[in-house]
Amino acid sequence: EAQVTQNPRYLITVTGKKLTVTCSQNMNHEYMSWYRQDPGLGLRQIYYSMNVEVTDKGDVPEGYKVSRKEKRNFPLILESPSPNQTSLYFCASKKQGAQNTEAFFGQGTRLTVV
Amino acid sequence: DAKTTQPPSMDCAEGRAANLPCNHSTISGNEYVYWYRQIHSQGPQYIIHGLKNNETNEMASLIITEDRKSSTLILPHATLRDTAVYYCIVRERNFGGAQKLVFGQGTRLTINP
């Protein structure tokens, strides 16, 4: 089954404690991205990657890092989380270069930073 | 990406057709109309997309006006499981660059028994 898998689904952490949210897709998609969703602000793109070792900032990259060492994985790293990063996070993937393809989203990671 | 305007909420009776409108009056010639939905904080789910012709798949139909300034997503026989926030998105055919999907506030559709 085609899917994007995020882990963990829920996480409560303390300010300053480094954490990583993993994202893996099994569709051999070149393009992957991270979004955060906050009430009243909708979904905003954090980072994206067009292929292995190619990453770039989205609209709200501050406080986040990503890496793309393998095609299937695109982890989101919070080096020093702060309470304003409390949010619902989604990873997405899609095929690159095809004319019109849908994006597949993970089930989300609800992060609380206290 | 062009902006879209959707009603914030709609209700529909179970078994009836749900018609969700979207205005995209500034859409350009190379921009497609996409629809996604999000069921209660789950990941957004792709529904359908189109350029200028009407489209139909197993989930829904998409009707795009001739001037392409508006469209309607039709769920032909709505069920309780169709209760969700529906997003209308327009974006370029060229998939270079950020390729982000710009989600607005969407329409919260409630299907009533």
PDB file of N, CA and C in Angstrom, chain B residues 25-59:
ATOM      1  N   SER B  25     -10.822  33.653  -9.243  1.00  0.00           N
ATOM      2  CA  SER B  25     -10.980  34.595 -10.360  1.00  0.00           C
ATOM      3  C   SER B  25      -9.661  35.041 -10.966  1.00  0.00           C
ATOM      4  N   THR B  26      -8.548  34.877 -10.245  1.00  0.00           N
ATOM      5  CA  THR B  26      -7.256  35.314 -10.786  1.00  0.00           C
ATOM      6  C   THR B  26      -6.437  34.151 -11.344  1.00  0.00           C
ATOM      7  N   ILE B  27      -7.073  33.040 -11.559  1.00  0.00           N
ATOM      8  CA  ILE B  27      -6.364  31.858 -12.061  1.00  0.00           C
ATOM      9  C   ILE B  27      -5.763  32.149 -13.434  1.00  0.00           C
ATOM     10  N   SER B  28      -4.564  31.662 -13.656  1.00  0.00           N
ATOM     11  CA  SER B  28      -3.928  31.881 -14.948  1.00  0.00           C
ATOM     12  C   SER B  28      -4.035  30.613 -15.794  1.00  0.00           C
ATOM     13  N   GLY B  29      -3.670  30.767 -17.061  1.00  0.00           N
ATOM     14  CA  GLY B  29      -3.915  29.703 -18.018  1.00  0.00           C
ATOM     15  C   GLY B  29      -3.219  28.389 -17.724  1.00  0.00           C
ATOM     16  N   ASN B  30      -2.097  28.441 -17.003  1.00  0.00           N
ATOM     17  CA  ASN B  30      -1.354  27.209 -16.760  1.00  0.00           C
ATOM     18  C   ASN B  30      -1.567  26.667 -15.348  1.00  0.00           C
ATOM     19  N   GLU B  31      -2.563  27.161 -14.673  1.00  0.00           N
ATOM     20  CA  GLU B  31      -2.832  26.704 -13.308  1.00  0.00           C
ATOM     21  C   GLU B  31      -3.973  25.696 -13.267  1.00  0.00           C
ATOM     22  N   TYR B  32      -3.744  24.640 -12.512  1.00  0.00           N
ATOM     23  CA  TYR B  32      -4.734  23.606 -12.309  1.00  0.00           C
ATOM     24  C   TYR B  32      -5.517  23.878 -11.025  1.00  0.00           C
ATOM     25  N   VAL B  33      -6.701  23.327 -10.960  1.00  0.00           N
ATOM     26  CA  VAL B  33      -7.511  23.368  -9.738  1.00  0.00           C
ATOM     27  C   VAL B  33      -7.422  21.997  -9.075  1.00  0.00           C
ATOM     28  N   TYR B  34      -7.007  21.999  -7.822  1.00  0.00           N
ATOM     29  CA  TYR B  34      -6.900  20.771  -7.039  1.00  0.00           C
ATOM     30  C   TYR B  34      -7.870  20.845  -5.862  1.00  0.00           C
ATOM     31  N   TRP B  35      -8.358  19.688  -5.475  1.00  0.00           N
ATOM     32  CA  TRP B  35      -9.153  19.592  -4.250  1.00  0.00           C
ATOM     33  C   TRP B  35      -8.545  18.526  -3.339  1.00  0.00           C
ATOM     34  N   TYR B  36      -8.385  18.911  -2.093  1.00  0.00           N
ATOM     35  CA  TYR B  36      -7.969  17.997  -1.037  1.00  0.00           C
ATOM     36  C   TYR B  36      -8.977  18.108   0.096  1.00  0.00           C
ATOM     37  N   ARG B  37      -8.992  17.107   0.951  1.00  0.00           N
ATOM     38  CA  ARG B  37      -9.801  17.209   2.153  1.00  0.00           C
ATOM     39  C   ARG B  37      -9.004  16.714   3.350  1.00  0.00           C
ATOM     40  N   GLN B  38      -9.404  17.181   4.519  1.00  0.00           N
ATOM     41  CA  GLN B  38      -8.741  16.796   5.753  1.00  0.00           C
ATOM     42  C   GLN B  38      -9.808  16.410   6.757  1.00  0.00           C
ATOM     43  N   ILE B  39      -9.761  15.155   7.142  1.00  0.00           N
ATOM     44  CA  ILE B  39     -10.724  14.626   8.101  1.00  0.00           C
ATOM     45  C   ILE B  39     -10.097  14.729   9.481  1.00  0.00           C
ATOM     46  N   HIS B  40     -10.654  15.595  10.287  1.00  0.00           N
ATOM     47  CA  HIS B  40     -10.309  15.734  11.703  1.00  0.00           C
ATOM     48  C   HIS B  40      -8.834  15.517  12.025  1.00  0.00           C
ATOM     49  N   SER B  41      -7.990  16.451  11.579  1.00  0.00           N
ATOM     50  CA  SER B  41      -6.566  16.458  11.943  1.00  0.00           C
ATOM     51  C   SER B  41      -5.772  15.298  11.365  1.00  0.00           C
ATOM     52  N   GLN B  42      -6.367  14.539  10.453  1.00  0.00           N
ATOM     53  CA  GLN B  42      -5.579  13.548   9.719  1.00  0.00           C
ATOM     54  C   GLN B  42      -4.822  14.262   8.606  1.00  0.00           C
ATOM     55  N   GLY B  43      -3.945  13.562   7.920  1.00  0.00           N
ATOM     56  CA  GLY B  43      -3.241  14.162   6.805  1.00  0.00           C
ATOM     57  C   GLY B  43      -4.196  14.490   5.666  1.00  0.00           C
ATOM     58  N   PRO B  44      -3.971  15.608   4.984  1.00  0.00           N
ATOM     59  CA  PRO B  44      -4.826  15.932   3.830  1.00  0.00           C
ATOM     60  C   PRO B  44      -4.821  14.806   2.810  1.00  0.00           C
ATOM     61  N   GLN B  45      -5.961  14.638   2.175  1.00  0.00           N
ATOM     62  CA  GLN B  45      -6.152  13.556   1.204  1.00  0.00           C
ATOM     63  C   GLN B  45      -6.539  14.154  -0.137  1.00  0.00           C
ATOM     64  N   TYR B  46      -5.854  13.753  -1.172  1.00  0.00           N
ATOM     65  CA  TYR B  46      -6.153  14.216  -2.527  1.00  0.00           C
ATOM     66  C   TYR B  46      -7.525  13.702  -2.953  1.00  0.00           C
ATOM     67  N   ILE B  47      -8.293  14.568  -3.638  1.00  0.00           N
ATOM     68  CA  ILE B  47      -9.588  14.133  -4.153  1.00  0.00           C
ATOM     69  C   ILE B  47      -9.568  14.102  -5.673  1.00  0.00           C
ATOM     70  N   ILE B  48      -9.282  15.245  -6.278  1.00  0.00           N
ATOM     71  CA  ILE B  48      -9.416  15.350  -7.727  1.00  0.00           C
ATOM     72  C   ILE B  48      -8.707  16.623  -8.187  1.00  0.00           C
ATOM     73  N   HIS B  49      -8.403  16.720  -9.468  1.00  0.00           N
ATOM     74  CA  HIS B  49      -7.896  17.965 -10.012  1.00  0.00           C
ATOM     75  C   HIS B  49      -8.311  18.091 -11.473  1.00  0.00           C
ATOM     76  N   GLY B  50      -8.236  19.319 -11.999  1.00  0.00           N
ATOM     77  CA  GLY B  50      -8.597  19.555 -13.392  1.00  0.00           C
ATOM     78  C   GLY B  50      -8.026  20.858 -13.896  1.00  0.00           C
ATOM     79  N   LEU B  51      -8.018  20.991 -15.211  1.00  0.00           N
ATOM     80  CA  LEU B  51      -7.511  22.208 -15.840  1.00  0.00           C
ATOM     81  C   LEU B  51      -8.666  23.040 -16.389  1.00  0.00           C
ATOM     82  N   LYS B  52      -9.406  22.483 -17.324  1.00  0.00           N
ATOM     83  CA  LYS B  52     -10.566  23.209 -17.844  1.00  0.00           C
ATOM     84  C   LYS B  52     -11.740  22.311 -18.162  1.00  0.00           C
ATOM     85  N   ASN B  53     -11.479  21.038 -18.346  1.00  0.00           N
ATOM     86  CA  ASN B  53     -12.579  20.114 -18.573  1.00  0.00           C
ATOM     87  C   ASN B  53     -13.108  19.591 -17.248  1.00  0.00           C
ATOM     88  N   ASN B  54     -14.359  19.210 -17.250  1.00  0.00           N
ATOM     89  CA  ASN B  54     -14.917  18.581 -16.059  1.00  0.00           C
ATOM     90  C   ASN B  54     -14.254  17.224 -15.863  1.00  0.00           C
ATOM     91  N   GLU B  55     -14.086  16.860 -14.611  1.00  0.00           N
ATOM     92  CA  GLU B  55     -13.420  15.613 -14.284  1.00  0.00           C
ATOM     93  C   GLU B  55     -14.267  14.826 -13.294  1.00  0.00           C
ATOM     94  N   THR B  56     -14.143  13.503 -13.383  1.00  0.00           N
ATOM     95  CA  THR B  56     -14.854  12.622 -12.447  1.00  0.00           C
ATOM     96  C   THR B  56     -13.950  11.469 -12.094  1.00  0.00           C
ATOM     97  N   ASN B  57     -13.954  11.104 -10.819  1.00  0.00           N
ATOM     98  CA  ASN B  57     -13.287   9.873 -10.406  1.00  0.00           C
ATOM     99  C   ASN B  57     -14.179   9.170  -9.387  1.00  0.00           C
ATOM    100  N   GLU B  58     -13.632   8.184  -8.733  1.00  0.00           N
ATOM    101  CA  GLU B  58     -14.456   7.378  -7.828  1.00  0.00           C
ATOM    102  C   GLU B  58     -14.888   8.148  -6.589  1.00  0.00           C
ATOM    103  N   MET B  59     -14.234   9.254  -6.313  1.00  0.00           N
ATOM    104  CA  MET B  59     -14.573  10.012  -5.120  1.00  0.00           C
ATOM    105  C   MET B  59     -15.534  11.158  -5.401  1.00  0.00           C
TER     106      MET B  59
END
